Amino acid sequence: MSTVKENKQSAKSPFIGSGKLVSTAVPLNIENVDTDQIIPARFLKATSREGFGKNLFRDWRYENDDESKPKKDFVLNNATWKGRILVTGRNFGCGSSREHAAWAIKDYGFDVVVSSFFADIFKNNALNNFLLPVQVTEDFLKELFKAIEQDPHTSIEVDLQAETISLPGASRQFSINAYKKTCLLNGYDDIDYLLSIKNEIEAFESQRNAVNA
């Protein structure tokens, strides 16, 4: 692949190279967050993936949709918490199937979302956009919230290769579809993946044609 393509991929997937992401986290301790709360329907007119981050959780961030009046008690408006990992309550991404929800989270600057349960469609949309949904147990989710809220500088490591998420002194396994794992580790979309195995496809076709000749 060209250098331009590789640079584009590197900007999308944080796991190219080491397969790891280490970051502080933002705690959104709310259950049943649906896609209309993640990105309200009135912002779905655009077709490009860029620019959705400014409207992430729009109705929770501002009073009367006024950017000059941020709600001080909402976590994204609190400078205490920063990072590339969003830790959320159970049943994240429920509701409509809009892919824009994943676009908004990724465009805002998050590369990983952690929850004890994700809606299936949101989970697939996230993976298709190089946003890693890490599903953990309820108990470990509580540990994460406790650690982050007690110390906003708590460092969390997500090791995609090993499929682990770790706090200082505690580590847990998570699972991911093997194909999507390969794509995240290499920055592949579906077409990139096919191009990466082009020689194998051509060899298979050549062998099949020889048998049928």
C-alpha positions as protocol buffer text, in pm:
chain_id: "A"
residue {
  index: 1
  type: MET
  ca { x: 0 y: 0 z: 0 }
}
residue {
  index: 2
  type: SER
  ca { x: 108 y: 359 z: -55 }
}
residue {
  index: 3
  type: THR
  ca { x: 247 y: 578 z: 219 }
}
residue {
  index: 4
  type: VAL
  ca { x: -58 y: 803 z: 192 }
}
residue {
  index: 5
  type: LYS
  ca { x: -285 y: 506 z: 252 }
}
residue {
  index: 6
  type: GLU
  ca { x: -76 y: 387 z: 547 }
}
residue {
  index: 7
  type: ASN
  ca { x: -80 y: 730 z: 709 }
}
residue {
  index: 8
  type: LYS
  ca { x: -456 y: 747 z: 665 }
}
residue {
  index: 9
  type: GLN
  ca { x: -493 y: 408 z: 833 }
}
residue {
  index: 10
  type: SER
  ca { x: -261 y: 501 z: 1119 }
}
residue {
  index: 11
  type: ALA
  ca { x: -481 y: 800 z: 1197 }
}
residue {
  index: 12
  type: LYS
  ca { x: -785 y: 573 z: 1216 }
}
residue {
  index: 13
  type: SER
  ca { x: -671 y: 274 z: 1419 }
}
residue {
  index: 14
  type: PRO
  ca { x: -469 y: 333 z: 1736 }
}
residue {
  index: 15
  type: PHE
  ca { x: -360 y: -30 z: 1750 }
}
residue {
  index: 16
  type: ILE
  ca { x: -132 y: -42 z: 1447 }
}
residue {
  index: 17
  type: GLY
  ca { x: 220 y: -129 z: 1558 }
}
residue {
  index: 18
  type: SER
  ca { x: 216 y: -218 z: 1927 }
}
residue {
  index: 19
  type: GLY
  ca { x: -143 y: -341 z: 1939 }
}
residue {
  index: 20
  type: LYS
  ca { x: -185 y: -146 z: 2263 }
}
residue {
  index: 21
  type: LEU
  ca { x: -350 y: 173 z: 2380 }
}
residue {
  index: 22
  type: VAL
  ca { x: -264 y: 328 z: 2716 }
}
residue {
  index: 23
  type: SER
  ca { x: -471 y: 624 z: 2830 }
}
residue {
  index: 24
  type: THR
  ca { x: -666 y: 789 z: 3107 }
}
residue {
  index: 25
  type: ALA
  ca { x: -1045 y: 759 z: 3078 }
}
residue {
  index: 26
  type: VAL
  ca { x: -1366 y: 957 z: 3091 }
}
residue {
  index: 27
  type: PRO
  ca { x: -1638 y: 804 z: 3312 }
}
residue {
  index: 28
  type: LEU
  ca { x: -1996 y: 825 z: 3183 }
}
residue {
  index: 29
  type: ASN
  ca { x: -2171 y: 630 z: 3456 }
}
residue {
  index: 30
  type: ILE
  ca { x: -2513 y: 614 z: 3288 }
}
residue {
  index: 31
  type: GLU
  ca { x: -2700 y: 301 z: 3176 }
}
residue {
  index: 32
  type: ASN
  ca { x: -2909 y: 254 z: 2862 }
}
residue {
  index: 33
  type: VAL
  ca { x: -2746 y: 530 z: 2662 }
}
residue {
  index: 34
  type: ASP
  ca { x: -2917 y: 520 z: 2322 }
}
residue {
  index: 35
  type: THR
  ca { x: -2789 y: 643 z: 1988 }
}
residue {
  index: 36
  type: ASP
  ca { x: -3018 y: 947 z: 1987 }
}
residue {
  index: 37
  type: GLN
  ca { x: -2849 y: 1062 z: 2307 }
}
residue {
  index: 38
  type: ILE
  ca { x: -2507 y: 992 z: 2156 }
}
residue {
  index: 39
  type: ILE
  ca { x: -2585 y: 1195 z: 1842 }
}
residue {
  index: 40
  type: PRO
  ca { x: -2931 y: 1358 z: 1813 }
}
residue {
  index: 41
  type: ALA
  ca { x: -3125 y: 1293 z: 1491 }
}
residue {
  index: 42
  type: ARG
  ca { x: -3113 y: 1658 z: 1381 }
}
residue {
  index: 43
  type: PHE
  ca { x: -2740 y: 1621 z: 1312 }
}
residue {
  index: 44
  type: LEU
  ca { x: -2766 y: 1325 z: 1074 }
}
residue {
  index: 45
  type: LYS
  ca { x: -2790 y: 1522 z: 750 }
}
residue {
  index: 46
  type: ALA
  ca { x: -2417 y: 1517 z: 679 }
}
residue {
  index: 47
  type: THR
  ca { x: -2272 y: 1219 z: 492 }
}
residue {
  index: 48
  type: SER
  ca { x: -1904 y: 1277 z: 578 }
}
residue {
  index: 49
  type: ARG
  ca { x: -1776 y: 1120 z: 900 }
}
residue {
  index: 50
  type: GLU
  ca { x: -1595 y: 1435 z: 1006 }
}
residue {
  index: 51
  type: GLY
  ca { x: -1743 y: 1699 z: 1236 }
}
residue {
  index: 52
  type: PHE
  ca { x: -1979 y: 1482 z: 1439 }
}
residue {
  index: 53
  type: GLY
  ca { x: -1763 y: 1498 z: 1752 }
}
residue {
  index: 54
  type: LYS
  ca { x: -1869 y: 1854 z: 1834 }
}
residue {
  index: 55
  type: ASN
  ca { x: -2227 y: 1728 z: 1871 }
}
residue {
  index: 56
  type: LEU
  ca { x: -2151 y: 1417 z: 2075 }
}
residue {
  index: 57
  type: PHE
  ca { x: -2405 y: 1401 z: 2362 }
}
residue {
  index: 58
  type: ARG
  ca { x: -2520 y: 1743 z: 2245 }
}
residue {
  index: 59
  type: ASP
  ca { x: -2838 y: 1763 z: 2451 }
}
residue {
  index: 60
  type: TRP
  ca { x: -2655 y: 1656 z: 2766 }
}
residue {
  index: 61
  type: ARG
  ca { x: -2370 y: 1901 z: 2713 }
}
residue {
  index: 62
  type: TYR
  ca { x: -2554 y: 2231 z: 2666 }
}
residue {
  index: 63
  type: GLU
  ca { x: -2848 y: 2423 z: 2808 }
}
residue {
  index: 64
  type: ASN
  ca { x: -3116 y: 2471 z: 2540 }
}
residue {
  index: 65
  type: ASP
  ca { x: -2872 y: 2368 z: 2266 }
}
residue {
  index: 66
  type: ASP
  ca { x: -2663 y: 2679 z: 2340 }
}
residue {
  index: 67
  type: GLU
  ca { x: -2286 y: 2617 z: 2313 }
}
residue {
  index: 68
  type: SER
  ca { x: -2224 y: 2924 z: 2530 }
}
residue {
  index: 69
  type: LYS
  ca { x: -2404 y: 2748 z: 2816 }
}
residue {
  index: 70
  type: PRO
  ca { x: -2229 y: 2416 z: 2883 }
}
residue {
  index: 71
  type: LYS
  ca { x: -2379 y: 2206 z: 3162 }
}
residue {
  index: 72
  type: LYS
  ca { x: -2107 y: 2206 z: 3425 }
}
residue {
  index: 73
  type: ASP
  ca { x: -2220 y: 1877 z: 3578 }
}
residue {
  index: 74
  type: PHE
  ca { x: -2180 y: 1681 z: 3253 }
}
residue {
  index: 75
  type: VAL
  ca { x: -1860 y: 1481 z: 3235 }
}
residue {
  index: 76
  type: LEU
  ca { x: -1744 y: 1604 z: 2893 }
}
residue {
  index: 77
  type: ASN
  ca { x: -1757 y: 1961 z: 3026 }
}
residue {
  index: 78
  type: ASN
  ca { x: -1543 y: 1872 z: 3327 }
}
residue {
  index: 79
  type: ALA
  ca { x: -1171 y: 1919 z: 3263 }
}
residue {
  index: 80
  type: THR
  ca { x: -1097 y: 1675 z: 3546 }
}
residue {
  index: 81
  type: TRP
  ca { x: -1141 y: 1382 z: 3309 }
}
residue {
  index: 82
  type: LYS
  ca { x: -967 y: 1341 z: 2978 }
}
residue {
  index: 83
  type: GLY
  ca { x: -850 y: 1051 z: 2766 }
}
residue {
  index: 84
  type: ARG
  ca { x: -909 y: 830 z: 2466 }
}
residue {
  index: 85
  type: ILE
  ca { x: -1117 y: 574 z: 2657 }
}
residue {
  index: 86
  type: LEU
  ca { x: -1485 y: 624 z: 2737 }
}
residue {
  index: 87
  type: VAL
  ca { x: -1612 y: 407 z: 3024 }
}
residue {
  index: 88
  type: THR
  ca { x: -1991 y: 379 z: 3019 }
}
residue {
  index: 89
  type: GLY
  ca { x: -2280 y: 206 z: 3194 }
}
residue {
  index: 90
  type: ARG
  ca { x: -2458 y: -111 z: 3086 }
}
residue {
  index: 91
  type: ASN
  ca { x: -2645 y: -135 z: 2753 }
}
residue {
  index: 92
  type: PHE
  ca { x: -2456 y: 132 z: 2564 }
}
residue {
  index: 93
  type: GLY
  ca { x: -2558 y: 216 z: 2207 }
}
residue {
  index: 94
  type: CYS
  ca { x: -2913 y: 86 z: 2220 }
}
residue {
  index: 95
  type: GLY
  ca { x: -3191 y: 236 z: 2007 }
}
residue {
  index: 96
  type: SER
  ca { x: -3163 y: 312 z: 1636 }
}
residue {
  index: 97
  type: SER
  ca { x: -2898 y: 163 z: 1410 }
}
residue {
  index: 98
  type: ARG
  ca { x: -2740 y: 495 z: 1306 }
}
residue {
  index: 99
  type: GLU
  ca { x: -2370 y: 456 z: 1229 }
}
residue {
  index: 100
  type: HIS
  ca { x: -2329 y: 826 z: 1307 }
}
residue {
  index: 101
  type: ALA
  ca { x: -2313 y: 735 z: 1677 }
}
residue {
  index: 102
  type: ALA
  ca { x: -1981 y: 560 z: 1624 }
}
residue {
  index: 103
  type: TRP
  ca { x: -1865 y: 845 z: 1399 }
}
residue {
  index: 104
  type: ALA
  ca { x: -1937 y: 1101 z: 1672 }
}
residue {
  index: 105
  type: ILE
  ca { x: -1753 y: 909 z: 1945 }
}
residue {
  index: 106
  type: LYS
  ca { x: -1452 y: 848 z: 1722 }
}
residue {
  index: 107
  type: ASP
  ca { x: -1446 y: 1205 z: 1588 }
}
residue {
  index: 108
  type: TYR
  ca { x: -1455 y: 1344 z: 1943 }
}
residue {
  index: 109
  type: GLY
  ca { x: -1130 y: 1161 z: 2014 }
}
residue {
  index: 110
  type: PHE
  ca { x: -1224 y: 832 z: 2179 }
}
residue {
  index: 111
  type: ASP
  ca { x: -1065 y: 511 z: 2047 }
}
residue {
  index: 112
  type: VAL
  ca { x: -1210 y: 267 z: 2301 }
}
residue {
  index: 113
  type: VAL
  ca { x: -1552 y: 239 z: 2468 }
}
residue {
  index: 114
  type: VAL
  ca { x: -1589 y: 14 z: 2772 }
}
residue {
  index: 115
  type: SER
  ca { x: -1922 y: -123 z: 2898 }
}
residue {
  index: 116
  type: SER
  ca { x: -2067 y: -438 z: 3050 }
}
residue {
  index: 117
  type: PHE
  ca { x: -2303 y: -470 z: 2751 }
}
residue {
  index: 118
  type: PHE
  ca { x: -2330 y: -317 z: 2404 }
}
residue {
  index: 119
  type: ALA
  ca { x: -2617 y: -319 z: 2158 }
}
residue {
  index: 120
  type: ASP
  ca { x: -2513 y: -551 z: 1874 }
}
residue {
  index: 121
  type: ILE
  ca { x: -2563 y: -303 z: 1589 }
}
residue {
  index: 122
  type: PHE
  ca { x: -2369 y: -31 z: 1769 }
}
residue {
  index: 123
  type: LYS
  ca { x: -2091 y: -278 z: 1843 }
}
residue {
  index: 124
  type: ASN
  ca { x: -2057 y: -370 z: 1475 }
}
residue {
  index: 125
  type: ASN
  ca { x: -2072 y: -5 z: 1367 }
}
residue {
  index: 126
  type: ALA
  ca { x: -1799 y: 80 z: 1616 }
}
residue {
  index: 127
  type: LEU
  ca { x: -1569 y: -195 z: 1491 }
}
residue {
  index: 128
  type: ASN
  ca { x: -1625 y: -84 z: 1131 }
}
residue {
  index: 129
  type: ASN
  ca { x: -1501 y: 261 z: 1229 }
}
residue {
  index: 130
  type: PHE
  ca { x: -1186 y: 159 z: 1423 }
}
residue {
  index: 131
  type: LEU
  ca { x: -1359 y: 223 z: 1757 }
}
residue {
  index: 132
  type: LEU
  ca { x: -1298 y: -72 z: 1989 }
}
residue {
  index: 133
  type: PRO
  ca { x: -1591 y: -175 z: 2212 }
}
residue {
  index: 134
  type: VAL
  ca { x: -1452 y: -361 z: 2514 }
}
residue {
  index: 135
  type: GLN
  ca { x: -1713 y: -561 z: 2703 }
}
residue {
  index: 136
  type: VAL
  ca { x: -1629 y: -642 z: 3065 }
}
residue {
  index: 137
  type: THR
  ca { x: -1812 y: -791 z: 3361 }
}
residue {
  index: 138
  type: GLU
  ca { x: -2032 y: -577 z: 3583 }
}
residue {
  index: 139
  type: ASP
  ca { x: -1786 y: -622 z: 3870 }
}
residue {
  index: 140
  type: PHE
  ca { x: -1486 y: -506 z: 3668 }
}
residue {
  index: 141
  type: LEU
  ca { x: -1685 y: -214 z: 3529 }
}
residue {
  index: 142
  type: LYS
  ca { x: -1748 y: -104 z: 3888 }
}
residue {
  index: 143
  type: GLU
  ca { x: -1374 y: -134 z: 3956 }
}
residue {
  index: 144
  type: LEU
  ca { x: -1301 y: 88 z: 3656 }
}
residue {
  index: 145
  type: PHE
  ca { x: -1549 y: 356 z: 3762 }
}
residue {
  index: 146
  type: LYS
  ca { x: -1416 y: 351 z: 4118 }
}
residue {
  index: 147
  type: ALA
  ca { x: -1054 y: 382 z: 4009 }
}
residue {
  index: 148
  type: ILE
  ca { x: -1122 y: 661 z: 3758 }
}
residue {
  index: 149
  type: GLU
  ca { x: -1342 y: 862 z: 3992 }
}
residue {
  index: 150
  type: GLN
  ca { x: -1094 y: 833 z: 4279 }
}
residue {
  index: 151
  type: ASP
  ca { x: -798 y: 925 z: 4059 }
}
residue {
  index: 152
  type: PRO
  ca { x: -865 y: 1087 z: 3719 }
}
residue {
  index: 153
  type: HIS
  ca { x: -501 y: 1017 z: 3626 }
}
residue {
  index: 154
  type: THR
  ca { x: -554 y: 641 z: 3646 }
}
residue {
  index: 155
  type: SER
  ca { x: -392 y: 478 z: 3345 }
}
residue {
  index: 156
  type: ILE
  ca { x: -578 y: 201 z: 3163 }
}
residue {
  index: 157
  type: GLU
  ca { x: -407 y: -32 z: 2916 }
}
residue {
  index: 158
  type: VAL
  ca { x: -600 y: -201 z: 2638 }
}
residue {
  index: 159
  type: ASP
  ca { x: -394 y: -475 z: 2475 }
}
residue {
  index: 160
  type: LEU
  ca { x: -579 y: -582 z: 2161 }
}
residue {
  index: 161
  type: GLN
  ca { x: -330 y: -853 z: 2071 }
}
residue {
  index: 162
  type: ALA
  ca { x: -368 y: -1023 z: 2411 }
}
residue {
  index: 163
  type: GLU
  ca { x: -734 y: -917 z: 2442 }
}
residue {
  index: 164
  type: THR
  ca { x: -686 y: -771 z: 2789 }
}
residue {
  index: 165
  type: ILE
  ca { x: -785 y: -450 z: 2965 }
}
residue {
  index: 166
  type: SER
  ca { x: -582 y: -355 z: 3270 }
}
residue {
  index: 167
  type: LEU
  ca { x: -582 y: -122 z: 3566 }
}
residue {
  index: 168
  type: PRO
  ca { x: -278 y: -100 z: 3795 }
}
residue {
  index: 169
  type: GLY
  ca { x: -294 y: -431 z: 3979 }
}
residue {
  index: 170
  type: ALA
  ca { x: -593 y: -576 z: 3791 }
}
residue {
  index: 171
  type: SER
  ca { x: -633 y: -723 z: 3443 }
}
residue {
  index: 172
  type: ARG
  ca { x: -925 y: -889 z: 3266 }
}
residue {
  index: 173
  type: GLN
  ca { x: -981 y: -1065 z: 2934 }
}
residue {
  index: 174
  type: PHE
  ca { x: -1227 y: -947 z: 2671 }
}
residue {
  index: 175
  type: SER
  ca { x: -1321 y: -1104 z: 2339 }
}
residue {
  index: 176
  type: ILE
  ca { x: -1334 y: -970 z: 1985 }
}
residue {
  index: 177
  type: ASN
  ca { x: -1417 y: -1119 z: 1646 }
}
residue {
  index: 178
  type: ALA
  ca { x: -1093 y: -1249 z: 1495 }
}
residue {
  index: 179
  type: TYR
  ca { x: -1152 y: -1079 z: 1159 }
}
residue {
  index: 180
  type: LYS
  ca { x: -1222 y: -740 z: 1319 }
}
residue {
  index: 181
  type: LYS
  ca { x: -917 y: -783 z: 1539 }
}
residue {
  index: 182
  type: THR
  ca { x: -700 y: -830 z: 1229 }
}
residue {
  index: 183
  type: CYS
  ca { x: -854 y: -520 z: 1073 }
}
residue {
  index: 184
  type: LEU
  ca { x: -791 y: -306 z: 1383 }
}
residue {
  index: 185
  type: LEU
  ca { x: -433 y: -426 z: 1422 }
}
residue {
  index: 186
  type: ASN
  ca { x: -356 y: -343 z: 1059 }
}
residue {
  index: 187
  type: GLY
  ca { x: -587 y: -48 z: 992 }
}
residue {
  index: 188
  type: TYR
  ca { x: -783 y: -242 z: 732 }
}
residue {
  index: 189
  type: ASP
  ca { x: -1134 y: -174 z: 615 }
}
residue {
  index: 190
  type: ASP
  ca { x: -1305 y: -462 z: 429 }
}
residue {
  index: 191
  type: ILE
  ca { x: -1149 y: -370 z: 93 }
}
residue {
  index: 192
  type: ASP
  ca { x: -803 y: -326 z: 245 }
}
residue {
  index: 193
  type: TYR
  ca { x: -831 y: -673 z: 395 }
}
residue {
  index: 194
  type: LEU
  ca { x: -915 y: -829 z: 59 }
}
residue {
  index: 195
  type: LEU
  ca { x: -622 y: -649 z: -99 }
}
residue {
  index: 196
  type: SER
  ca { x: -394 y: -781 z: 176 }
}
residue {
  index: 197
  type: ILE
  ca { x: -475 y: -1140 z: 75 }
}
residue {
  index: 198
  type: LYS
  ca { x: -480 y: -1071 z: -299 }
}
residue {
  index: 199
  type: ASN
  ca { x: -203 y: -1323 z: -370 }
}
residue {
  index: 200
  type: GLU
  ca { x: -386 y: -1597 z: -181 }
}
residue {
  index: 201
  type: ILE
  ca { x: -709 y: -1525 z: -368 }
}
residue {
  index: 202
  type: GLU
  ca { x: -529 y: -1532 z: -703 }
}
residue {
  index: 203
  type: ALA
  ca { x: -355 y: -1859 z: -612 }
}
residue {
  index: 204
  type: PHE
  ca { x: -688 y: -2016 z: -514 }
}
residue {
  index: 205
  type: GLU
  ca { x: -853 y: -1901 z: -838 }
}
residue {
  index: 206
  type: SER
  ca { x: -560 y: -2028 z: -1043 }
}
residue {
  index: 207
  type: GLN
  ca { x: -576 y: -2367 z: -874 }
}
residue {
  index: 208
  type: ARG
  ca { x: -952 y: -2390 z: -923 }
}
residue {
  index: 209
  type: ASN
  ca { x: -924 y: -2298 z: -1289 }
}
residue {
  index: 210
  type: ALA
  ca { x: -658 y: -2564 z: -1339 }
}
residue {
  index: 211
  type: VAL
  ca { x: -881 y: -2832 z: -1184 }
}
residue {
  index: 212
  type: ASN
  ca { x: -1176 y: -2727 z: -1401 }
}
residue {
  index: 213
  type: ALA
  ca { x: -973 y: -2704 z: -1720 }
}
